Tab-separated table of C-alpha atoms in Angstrom:
chain	number	residue	atom	x	y	z
A	1	UNK	CA	0.088	0.172	-0.038
A	2	UNK	CA	1.130	3.640	-0.776
A	3	UNK	CA	-0.217	7.049	0.600
A	4	UNK	CA	-0.120	9.900	-1.802
A	5	UNK	CA	-0.863	13.325	-0.516
A	6	UNK	CA	0.538	15.705	-2.911
A	7	UNK	CA	-1.900	17.500	-5.177
A	8	UNK	CA	-2.388	21.009	-4.363
A	9	UNK	CA	-5.764	22.643	-5.288
A	10	UNK	CA	-6.503	26.226	-4.912
A	11	UNK	CA	-9.804	26.279	-6.595
A	12	UNK	CA	-8.400	26.038	-9.964
A	13	UNK	CA	-10.205	22.594	-10.629
A	14	UNK	CA	-13.823	23.285	-9.922
A	15	UNK	CA	-15.801	19.919	-9.447
A	16	UNK	CA	-12.743	17.880	-8.817
A	17	UNK	CA	-14.401	14.821	-7.604
A	18	UNK	CA	-12.567	11.710	-8.320
A	19	UNK	CA	-14.206	9.027	-10.495
A	20	UNK	CA	-11.969	6.246	-9.171
A	21	UNK	CA	-10.505	3.256	-11.227
A	22	UNK	CA	-8.999	-0.182	-9.969
A	23	UNK	CA	-6.299	0.116	-7.225
A	24	UNK	CA	-7.942	2.827	-5.205
A	25	UNK	CA	-8.957	1.964	-1.593
A	26	UNK	CA	-9.320	5.307	-0.075
A	27	UNK	CA	-9.617	8.967	-0.602
A	28	UNK	CA	-9.483	11.964	1.651
A	29	UNK	CA	-11.699	14.874	0.520
A	30	UNK	CA	-9.781	18.129	-0.014
A	31	UNK	CA	-12.434	20.243	1.569
A	32	UNK	CA	-11.954	18.422	4.631
A	33	UNK	CA	-8.429	19.146	5.171
A	34	UNK	CA	-7.474	22.136	7.224
A	35	UNK	CA	-4.526	23.679	5.313
A	36	UNK	CA	-5.021	26.719	3.198
A	37	UNK	CA	-3.829	24.715	0.200
A	38	UNK	CA	-5.840	21.706	0.456
A	39	UNK	CA	-4.324	18.167	-0.648
A	40	UNK	CA	-6.268	15.219	-2.157
A	41	UNK	CA	-5.007	12.179	-0.230
A	42	UNK	CA	-5.008	8.684	-1.502
A	43	UNK	CA	-4.183	5.317	-0.451
A	44	UNK	CA	-3.529	3.109	-3.415
A	45	UNK	CA	-2.097	-0.048	-4.679
A	46	UNK	CA	1.268	1.050	-6.195
A	47	UNK	CA	0.456	-0.286	-9.590
A	48	UNK	CA	-0.026	1.997	-12.477
A	49	UNK	CA	-3.359	3.471	-12.950
A	50	UNK	CA	-5.005	6.692	-14.006
A	51	UNK	CA	-8.425	8.544	-13.944
A	52	UNK	CA	-9.845	11.324	-15.647
A	53	UNK	CA	-11.599	14.211	-14.012
A	54	UNK	CA	-13.884	16.911	-15.345
A	55	UNK	CA	-11.066	19.158	-15.013
A	56	UNK	CA	-8.857	17.013	-17.448
A	57	UNK	CA	-6.297	16.086	-14.778
A	58	UNK	CA	-4.616	12.817	-15.266
A	59	UNK	CA	-2.695	11.150	-12.105
A	60	UNK	CA	-0.341	8.556	-12.855
A	61	UNK	CA	1.037	6.874	-9.750
A	62	UNK	CA	3.385	4.546	-11.695
A	63	UNK	CA	5.960	7.252	-11.530
A	64	UNK	CA	4.194	9.259	-8.751
A	65	UNK	CA	3.937	12.127	-11.129
A	66	UNK	CA	1.003	14.572	-11.658
A	67	UNK	CA	0.606	15.358	-15.319
A	68	UNK	CA	-2.014	17.710	-16.957
A	69	UNK	CA	-3.626	15.751	-19.866
A	70	UNK	CA	-6.628	16.019	-22.333
A	71	UNK	CA	-9.641	14.189	-21.917
A	72	UNK	CA	-11.072	11.603	-24.409
A	73	UNK	CA	-13.043	14.501	-26.040
A	74	UNK	CA	-10.548	17.455	-26.965
A	75	UNK	CA	-10.605	20.267	-24.666
A	76	UNK	CA	-11.012	23.678	-26.454
A	77	UNK	CA	-9.421	26.656	-24.488
A	78	UNK	CA	-10.757	30.111	-25.648
A	79	UNK	CA	-8.161	32.920	-26.010
A	80	UNK	CA	-8.408	34.146	-22.656
A	81	UNK	CA	-6.287	31.723	-20.396
A	82	UNK	CA	-9.209	32.336	-17.487
A	83	UNK	CA	-11.994	30.582	-19.512
A	84	UNK	CA	-11.970	26.947	-20.236
A	85	UNK	CA	-14.390	25.169	-22.520
A	86	UNK	CA	-15.152	21.332	-22.005
A	87	UNK	CA	-17.467	18.799	-23.321
A	88	UNK	CA	-20.431	18.409	-20.518
A	89	UNK	CA	-22.496	15.681	-22.308
A	90	UNK	CA	-24.996	15.180	-24.989
A	91	UNK	CA	-28.834	15.226	-25.240
A	92	UNK	CA	-30.563	12.182	-26.608
A	93	UNK	CA	-30.503	13.702	-30.238
A	94	UNK	CA	-26.898	13.899	-30.081
A	95	UNK	CA	-26.713	17.559	-29.379
A	96	UNK	CA	-23.476	18.446	-27.447
A	97	UNK	CA	-23.665	20.372	-24.337
A	98	UNK	CA	-20.530	22.237	-23.229
A	99	UNK	CA	-19.457	23.887	-19.908
A	100	UNK	CA	-17.433	27.015	-19.656
A	101	UNK	CA	-15.285	27.650	-16.619
A	102	UNK	CA	-14.629	31.136	-15.783
A	103	UNK	CA	-11.829	32.021	-13.190
A	104	UNK	CA	-10.707	35.145	-11.554
A	105	UNK	CA	-7.205	36.239	-10.297
A	106	UNK	CA	-8.333	35.379	-6.553
A	107	UNK	CA	-9.019	31.682	-7.254
A	108	UNK	CA	-12.863	31.852	-7.462
A	109	UNK	CA	-14.258	29.917	-10.422
A	110	UNK	CA	-17.894	29.708	-11.924
A	111	UNK	CA	-19.001	26.761	-14.383
A	112	UNK	CA	-21.842	27.559	-16.616
A	113	UNK	CA	-23.280	24.969	-19.094
A	114	UNK	CA	-25.048	25.568	-22.588
A	115	UNK	CA	-28.092	23.567	-21.538
A	116	UNK	CA	-30.429	26.109	-19.896
A	117	UNK	CA	-27.367	28.458	-19.472
A	118	UNK	CA	-27.220	26.944	-15.968
A	119	UNK	CA	-24.713	28.007	-13.315
A	120	UNK	CA	-23.634	24.341	-12.004
A	121	UNK	CA	-20.908	25.486	-9.730
A	122	UNK	CA	-19.540	28.663	-7.919
A	123	UNK	CA	-16.355	28.148	-5.869
A	124	UNK	CA	-15.886	31.002	-3.202
A	125	UNK	CA	-13.559	31.375	-0.435
A	126	UNK	CA	-14.554	31.522	3.341
A	127	UNK	CA	-12.842	33.388	6.032
A	128	UNK	CA	-9.962	30.967	6.122
A	129	UNK	CA	-9.286	31.165	2.469
A	130	UNK	CA	-10.895	27.545	1.870
A	131	UNK	CA	-12.750	27.284	-1.306
A	132	UNK	CA	-16.294	25.508	-1.380
A	133	UNK	CA	-18.915	25.302	-4.109
A	134	UNK	CA	-21.872	27.575	-2.774
A	135	UNK	CA	-24.712	26.544	-5.185
A	136	UNK	CA	-26.717	23.373	-5.323
A	137	UNK	CA	-26.818	21.241	-8.378
A	138	UNK	CA	-25.981	17.779	-10.147
A	139	UNK	CA	-22.847	15.983	-11.052
A	140	UNK	CA	-23.608	15.495	-14.515
A	141	UNK	CA	-26.195	16.686	-17.400
A	142	UNK	CA	-28.368	13.612	-16.740
A	143	UNK	CA	-29.571	15.400	-13.484
A	144	UNK	CA	-30.542	18.501	-14.948
A	145	UNK	CA	-32.400	16.618	-17.702
A	146	UNK	CA	-34.563	14.893	-15.026
A	147	UNK	CA	-36.778	16.408	-12.173
A	148	UNK	CA	-34.433	19.443	-11.428
A	149	UNK	CA	-36.163	22.040	-9.240
A	150	UNK	CA	-34.496	24.743	-11.671
A	151	UNK	CA	-31.199	24.273	-9.961
A	152	UNK	CA	-29.006	27.236	-11.341
A	153	UNK	CA	-31.110	27.814	-14.365
A	154	UNK	CA	-31.686	31.020	-16.376
A	155	UNK	CA	-35.359	31.485	-16.279
A	156	UNK	CA	-37.737	32.715	-18.992
A	157	UNK	CA	-39.682	33.789	-20.867
A	158	UNK	CA	-41.282	34.852	-17.902
A	159	UNK	CA	-40.054	33.800	-14.336
A	160	UNK	CA	-42.324	33.087	-11.504
A	161	UNK	CA	-46.188	32.271	-11.775
A	162	UNK	CA	-48.823	33.368	-14.387
A	163	UNK	CA	-52.255	32.817	-12.767
A	164	UNK	CA	-54.419	30.024	-14.546
A	165	UNK	CA	-51.634	30.412	-17.291
A	166	UNK	CA	-53.603	33.222	-19.108
A	167	UNK	CA	-53.072	36.895	-19.957
A	168	UNK	CA	-54.480	39.191	-22.359
A	169	UNK	CA	-52.202	41.417	-24.502
A	170	UNK	CA	-53.502	43.974	-26.987
A	171	UNK	CA	-56.835	42.740	-26.697
A	172	UNK	CA	-55.918	38.944	-27.444
A	173	UNK	CA	-55.891	36.365	-24.730
A	174	UNK	CA	-53.015	33.822	-24.728
A	175	UNK	CA	-53.049	30.260	-23.008
A	176	UNK	CA	-49.761	28.884	-21.573
A	177	UNK	CA	-48.994	25.625	-20.298
A	178	UNK	CA	-49.985	25.126	-16.406
A	179	UNK	CA	-47.329	23.401	-15.148
A	180	UNK	CA	-47.592	24.342	-11.544
A	181	UNK	CA	-51.115	23.472	-10.094
A	182	UNK	CA	-53.284	25.967	-11.961
A	183	UNK	CA	-50.578	28.233	-12.686
A	184	UNK	CA	-47.996	28.633	-15.303
A	185	UNK	CA	-44.493	28.730	-13.823
A	186	UNK	CA	-40.918	29.611	-14.931
A	187	UNK	CA	-41.778	29.623	-18.858
A	188	UNK	CA	-43.919	26.604	-19.065
A	189	UNK	CA	-43.101	22.882	-19.875
A	190	UNK	CA	-39.949	24.038	-21.805
A	191	UNK	CA	-38.962	27.212	-20.607
A	192	UNK	CA	-35.548	28.609	-20.976
A	193	UNK	CA	-33.977	26.412	-18.619
A	194	UNK	CA	-34.553	23.269	-20.891
A	195	UNK	CA	-33.081	24.745	-24.158
A	196	UNK	CA	-29.801	24.706	-25.415
A	197	UNK	CA	-28.098	28.179	-25.734
A	198	UNK	CA	-25.262	29.235	-28.186
A	199	UNK	CA	-22.179	30.278	-26.213
A	200	UNK	CA	-18.872	32.271	-26.782
A	201	UNK	CA	-16.357	33.664	-24.561
A	202	UNK	CA	-15.934	37.504	-24.310
A	203	UNK	CA	-12.745	39.521	-23.357
A	204	UNK	CA	-13.254	41.748	-20.383
A	205	UNK	CA	-10.933	44.056	-18.618
A	206	UNK	CA	-11.600	43.057	-15.038
A	207	UNK	CA	-12.128	39.040	-15.111
A	208	UNK	CA	-13.663	36.595	-17.501
A	209	UNK	CA	-17.075	36.392	-19.239
A	210	UNK	CA	-19.107	34.107	-21.573
A	211	UNK	CA	-22.261	35.128	-23.588
A	212	UNK	CA	-25.151	32.748	-24.088
A	213	UNK	CA	-27.832	33.535	-26.845
A	214	UNK	CA	-31.114	31.767	-27.491
A	215	UNK	CA	-33.977	32.757	-30.098
A	216	UNK	CA	-37.046	31.862	-28.610
A	217	UNK	CA	-39.607	31.359	-31.714
A	218	UNK	CA	-43.000	33.013	-32.030
A	219	UNK	CA	-45.599	30.885	-30.330
A	220	UNK	CA	-42.942	28.848	-28.137
A	221	UNK	CA	-44.805	27.815	-24.882
A	222	UNK	CA	-47.654	30.014	-25.908
A	223	UNK	CA	-45.762	33.489	-25.871
A	224	UNK	CA	-46.159	35.571	-28.748
A	225	UNK	CA	-43.170	37.031	-30.866
A	226	UNK	CA	-39.668	35.998	-31.768
A	227	UNK	CA	-37.463	36.749	-28.725
A	228	UNK	CA	-33.967	37.093	-29.309
A	229	UNK	CA	-32.265	36.616	-25.669
A	230	UNK	CA	-28.860	37.235	-24.532
A	231	UNK	CA	-27.363	36.447	-21.059
A	232	UNK	CA	-23.761	37.296	-20.040
A	233	UNK	CA	-22.142	35.814	-17.132
A	234	UNK	CA	-19.107	37.621	-15.926
A	235	UNK	CA	-16.696	36.562	-13.031
A	236	UNK	CA	-14.872	39.705	-11.938
A	237	UNK	CA	-11.428	40.281	-10.015
A	238	UNK	CA	-13.685	41.844	-7.586
A	239	UNK	CA	-15.200	38.601	-6.521
A	240	UNK	CA	-18.453	39.373	-8.342
A	241	UNK	CA	-20.548	37.097	-10.229
A	242	UNK	CA	-22.494	39.476	-12.719
A	243	UNK	CA	-25.429	38.312	-14.869
A	244	UNK	CA	-26.499	40.722	-17.625
A	245	UNK	CA	-29.870	39.910	-19.551
A	246	UNK	CA	-30.992	41.627	-22.793
A	247	UNK	CA	-33.858	40.862	-25.255
A	248	UNK	CA	-35.564	42.066	-28.286
A	249	UNK	CA	-38.793	40.927	-29.953
A	250	UNK	CA	-40.737	41.450	-33.156
A	251	UNK	CA	-44.033	41.355	-31.448
A	252	UNK	CA	-45.417	42.757	-27.969
A	253	UNK	CA	-44.524	39.888	-25.419
A	254	UNK	CA	-44.204	39.614	-21.589
A	255	UNK	CA	-40.524	39.132	-20.626
A	256	UNK	CA	-39.144	38.428	-16.968
A	257	UNK	CA	-35.843	36.817	-16.865
A	258	UNK	CA	-33.891	35.603	-13.706
A	259	UNK	CA	-31.423	33.253	-12.447
A	260	UNK	CA	-32.634	30.422	-10.209
A	261	UNK	CA	-29.554	29.557	-8.038
A	262	UNK	CA	-29.964	27.615	-4.899
A	263	UNK	CA	-27.489	29.109	-2.363
A	264	UNK	CA	-25.796	27.550	0.889
A	265	UNK	CA	-22.885	29.642	1.737
A	266	UNK	CA	-21.726	27.147	4.625
A	267	UNK	CA	-22.049	23.907	2.865
A	268	UNK	CA	-24.395	23.050	5.756
A	269	UNK	CA	-27.503	20.663	6.230
A	270	UNK	CA	-29.848	23.680	5.932
A	271	UNK	CA	-29.766	27.747	5.757
A	272	UNK	CA	-31.934	28.384	8.723
A	273	UNK	CA	-28.982	29.763	10.458
A	274	UNK	CA	-27.978	32.116	7.634
A	275	UNK	CA	-28.446	35.853	8.441
A	276	UNK	CA	-30.508	37.630	5.707
A	277	UNK	CA	-31.273	41.420	5.264
A	278	UNK	CA	-33.613	42.477	2.217
A	279	UNK	CA	-33.552	46.142	1.412
A	280	UNK	CA	-37.473	45.645	0.965
A	281	UNK	CA	-40.068	47.339	3.310
A	282	UNK	CA	-42.923	45.762	1.218
A	283	UNK	CA	-44.051	42.399	-0.317
A	284	UNK	CA	-46.849	40.936	-2.539
A	285	UNK	CA	-49.000	38.624	-0.408
A	286	UNK	CA	-50.148	35.501	-2.240
A	287	UNK	CA	-53.167	32.965	-2.293
A	288	UNK	CA	-52.966	29.470	-1.620
A	289	UNK	CA	-51.435	28.803	-5.148
A	290	UNK	CA	-48.709	31.402	-4.616
A	291	UNK	CA	-50.310	33.841	-7.046
A	292	UNK	CA	-50.097	37.476	-5.689
A	293	UNK	CA	-53.675	38.904	-4.372
A	294	UNK	CA	-52.533	42.426	-5.999
A	295	UNK	CA	-52.008	43.955	-2.771
A	296	UNK	CA	-48.728	45.517	-1.785
A	297	UNK	CA	-48.369	44.971	1.806
A	298	UNK	CA	-45.862	46.375	4.387
A	299	UNK	CA	-43.367	43.992	6.105
A	300	UNK	CA	-43.312	45.720	9.408
A	301	UNK	CA	-44.725	43.712	12.346
A	302	UNK	CA	-44.593	40.376	10.222
A	303	UNK	CA	-42.441	37.346	9.801
A	304	UNK	CA	-41.684	38.658	6.455
A	305	UNK	CA	-39.552	41.648	7.902
A	306	UNK	CA	-36.009	41.363	7.093
A	307	UNK	CA	-35.006	45.007	6.825
A	308	UNK	CA	-32.697	44.224	9.669
A	309	UNK	CA	-30.575	41.103	9.828
A	310	UNK	CA	-32.422	38.032	11.012
A	311	UNK	CA	-31.738	34.386	10.749
A	312	UNK	CA	-33.830	32.742	8.066
A	313	UNK	CA	-35.178	30.252	10.608
A	314	UNK	CA	-35.951	32.623	13.409
A	315	UNK	CA	-39.857	33.033	12.292
A	316	UNK	CA	-40.225	30.568	9.712
A	317	UNK	CA	-42.400	28.419	11.923
A	318	UNK	CA	-44.998	31.113	11.815
A	319	UNK	CA	-45.581	30.877	8.168
A	320	UNK	CA	-48.514	28.704	7.380
A	321	UNK	CA	-48.884	26.734	4.331
A	322	UNK	CA	-47.815	23.098	2.908
A	323	UNK	CA	-44.813	22.675	2.978
A	324	UNK	CA	-44.398	26.130	4.838
A	325	UNK	CA	-41.643	28.599	4.554
A	326	UNK	CA	-40.711	31.805	2.546
A	327	UNK	CA	-41.546	31.763	-1.164
A	328	UNK	CA	-42.481	35.451	-1.672
A	329	UNK	CA	-41.789	38.539	-3.768
A	330	UNK	CA	-40.212	41.485	-2.080
A	331	UNK	CA	-40.822	44.878	-3.340
A	332	UNK	CA	-37.307	46.755	-3.164
A	333	UNK	CA	-37.534	50.051	-1.223
A	334	UNK	CA	-35.412	51.787	-3.713
A	335	UNK	CA	-37.612	51.952	-6.911
A	336	UNK	CA	-34.992	53.433	-9.257
A	337	UNK	CA	-34.178	50.964	-12.200
A	338	UNK	CA	-30.585	51.517	-11.538
A	339	UNK	CA	-28.300	49.246	-9.582
A	340	UNK	CA	-28.993	48.983	-5.964
A	341	UNK	CA	-28.807	46.736	-2.956
A	342	UNK	CA	-31.509	44.026	-2.723
A	343	UNK	CA	-30.143	41.630	-0.361
A	344	UNK	CA	-27.358	40.792	2.000
A	345	UNK	CA	-26.850	37.003	3.314
A	346	UNK	CA	-24.049	35.825	5.774
A	347	UNK	CA	-23.040	32.099	6.422
A	348	UNK	CA	-22.182	32.088	10.160
A	349	UNK	CA	-19.995	29.060	9.868
A	350	UNK	CA	-17.805	29.889	7.183
A	351	UNK	CA	-18.091	33.795	7.309
A	352	UNK	CA	-19.154	33.930	3.844
A	353	UNK	CA	-21.137	36.998	2.735
A	354	UNK	CA	-22.921	37.436	-0.370
A	355	UNK	CA	-24.500	40.862	-1.410
A	356	UNK	CA	-26.942	40.858	-4.413
A	357	UNK	CA	-27.494	44.163	-6.364
A	358	UNK	CA	-29.861	44.448	-9.102
A	359	UNK	CA	-31.735	46.649	-11.600
A	360	UNK	CA	-35.020	45.169	-10.843
A	361	UNK	CA	-37.826	46.104	-8.845
A	362	UNK	CA	-38.223	42.901	-6.795
A	363	UNK	CA	-36.551	39.784	-5.571
A	364	UNK	CA	-38.283	36.438	-4.742
A	365	UNK	CA	-36.971	35.052	-1.506
A	366	UNK	CA	-37.450	31.368	-1.444
A	367	UNK	CA	-36.255	29.037	1.447
A	368	UNK	CA	-36.046	25.665	-0.400
A	369	UNK	CA	-39.345	24.541	0.989
A	370	UNK	CA	-40.133	21.818	-1.709
A	371	UNK	CA	-36.762	20.128	-1.250
A	372	UNK	CA	-37.661	16.899	0.507
A	373	UNK	CA	-34.823	14.624	0.487
A	374	UNK	CA	-35.712	12.848	-2.788
A	375	UNK	CA	-32.822	14.459	-4.681
A	376	UNK	CA	-29.272	13.575	-4.285
A	377	UNK	CA	-26.803	16.346	-5.943
A	378	UNK	CA	-23.158	16.880	-6.058
A	379	UNK	CA	-20.725	15.342	-3.907
A	380	UNK	CA	-23.364	12.817	-2.745
A	381	UNK	CA	-25.378	15.401	-0.750
A	382	UNK	CA	-29.054	14.664	-0.029
A	383	UNK	CA	-30.903	17.934	-0.355
A	384	UNK	CA	-33.521	18.114	2.393
A	385	UNK	CA	-36.028	20.870	3.059
A	386	UNK	CA	-34.250	24.395	3.510
A	387	UNK	CA	-31.065	22.910	2.187
A	388	UNK	CA	-30.772	26.214	0.346
A	389	UNK	CA	-32.302	29.562	-0.565
A	390	UNK	CA	-33.139	31.399	-3.755
A	391	UNK	CA	-32.935	35.140	-4.263
A	392	UNK	CA	-34.457	35.643	-7.732
A	393	UNK	CA	-34.228	39.102	-8.856
A	394	UNK	CA	-37.336	39.868	-10.942
A	395	UNK	CA	-40.410	41.855	-11.896
A	396	UNK	CA	-43.264	40.945	-9.668
A	397	UNK	CA	-45.290	37.530	-10.161
A	398	UNK	CA	-48.286	37.417	-12.386
A	399	UNK	CA	-47.562	41.071	-13.525
A	400	UNK	CA	-49.235	40.515	-16.744
A	401	UNK	CA	-52.452	40.285	-14.706
A	402	UNK	CA	-51.907	43.176	-12.387
A	403	UNK	CA	-51.894	46.752	-13.797
A	404	UNK	CA	-50.618	48.308	-10.612
A	405	UNK	CA	-47.427	46.233	-10.825
A	406	UNK	CA	-44.439	47.409	-12.808
A	407	UNK	CA	-44.979	46.269	-16.527
A	408	UNK	CA	-43.329	43.316	-17.940
A	409	UNK	CA	-44.383	44.003	-21.643
A	410	UNK	CA	-41.608	44.293	-24.128
A	411	UNK	CA	-42.616	45.874	-27.560
A	412	UNK	CA	-40.606	45.947	-30.935
A	413	UNK	CA	-38.223	48.439	-31.141
A	414	UNK	CA	-37.277	48.205	-27.443
A	415	UNK	CA	-34.817	46.445	-25.608
A	416	UNK	CA	-35.031	44.507	-22.559
A	417	UNK	CA	-32.326	45.131	-20.145
A	418	UNK	CA	-31.626	43.821	-16.495
A	419	UNK	CA	-28.525	42.956	-14.378
A	420	UNK	CA	-27.782	41.440	-11.277
A	421	UNK	CA	-24.565	41.103	-9.318
A	422	UNK	CA	-23.619	38.718	-6.575
A	423	UNK	CA	-20.807	40.106	-4.526
A	424	UNK	CA	-18.902	37.765	-2.097
A	425	UNK	CA	-16.737	38.934	1.027
A	426	UNK	CA	-15.895	37.621	4.142
A	427	UNK	CA	-16.685	38.728	7.802
């Protein structure tokens, strides 16, 4: 037997999770090691073997050397050395899905795939400088093709719910798929989270970026007009993940785009001890099917009040419903369409802090109520209720049916523009 403890890892290999071949009897997980520069530990049979990782690293123990290698499908590296493109899998019809890994000078890394323009990984340092993946997701494409609760996905044409799957625009009634009880949710049966996006890396001055484009045809999921949509992910050297959305149409159509990442800043079993502050003094109450009643109500004196930092679990038991928890749209206090603070979250165990800024008027705070232990995600983790939270920057739910809500109608000649920035700090 031979013990090897020699592979430094500084976050430059996101998703590094060994898929062992013959000869290995034990592996120690890098995230469990205390050093600032973690090491992968192996107890092995000292016979020649190798394994491939998603980061295309070949370990050959015959010579006890570590050699960078190509995967069985050639890796393509765009001109920016901070961007890596890799094959991620393929659909049943043979369509290839790629992943793009963005890195910054501080060791952070984000991975986004062309299926659903999904953020599958985001590696962020804690107060000790240790990196961890702070978003929920699956190990491979097959997970996202199954019953995914929108992990990390780009949501469109219209994020959130539309009552009874119907709306009227310019005198014409449109009918959508009802995929969430009586309502339409997150774009319908095949929203933007379930389509293949074209992608290309971009040159930016302060980090790395990739642009995703999708043309949604007229009539797709019942929506009018050809909608040309672009989403740009940028990982900056200021430890920010910036997501910019633009869209243009040839017919009037509702548009409301967001990202549906599930966050857990500590890698803990649940997020009930995370401290949350929302820059919102009002919210939109909902009925039993989570459709807004039309009221814009103050949060003061209710369990909805996060205008001062509160742990997510401190009053969650006061919320009625099945399964219970937060799943509400908050109306940001700052009504300007420019960038403003929407939320600040702190993971007490890791010291990671996430600040969310957006141009949107609202943010949907969701406390992972429908996670129930039936999903096994990355690193073998079973996702139980409240395993993560979402902060979906957005216009208000069912806005097409509420004239008192900010409009989500995009018309020909106009450009939909939205930006949200997730900045990471430590306490």
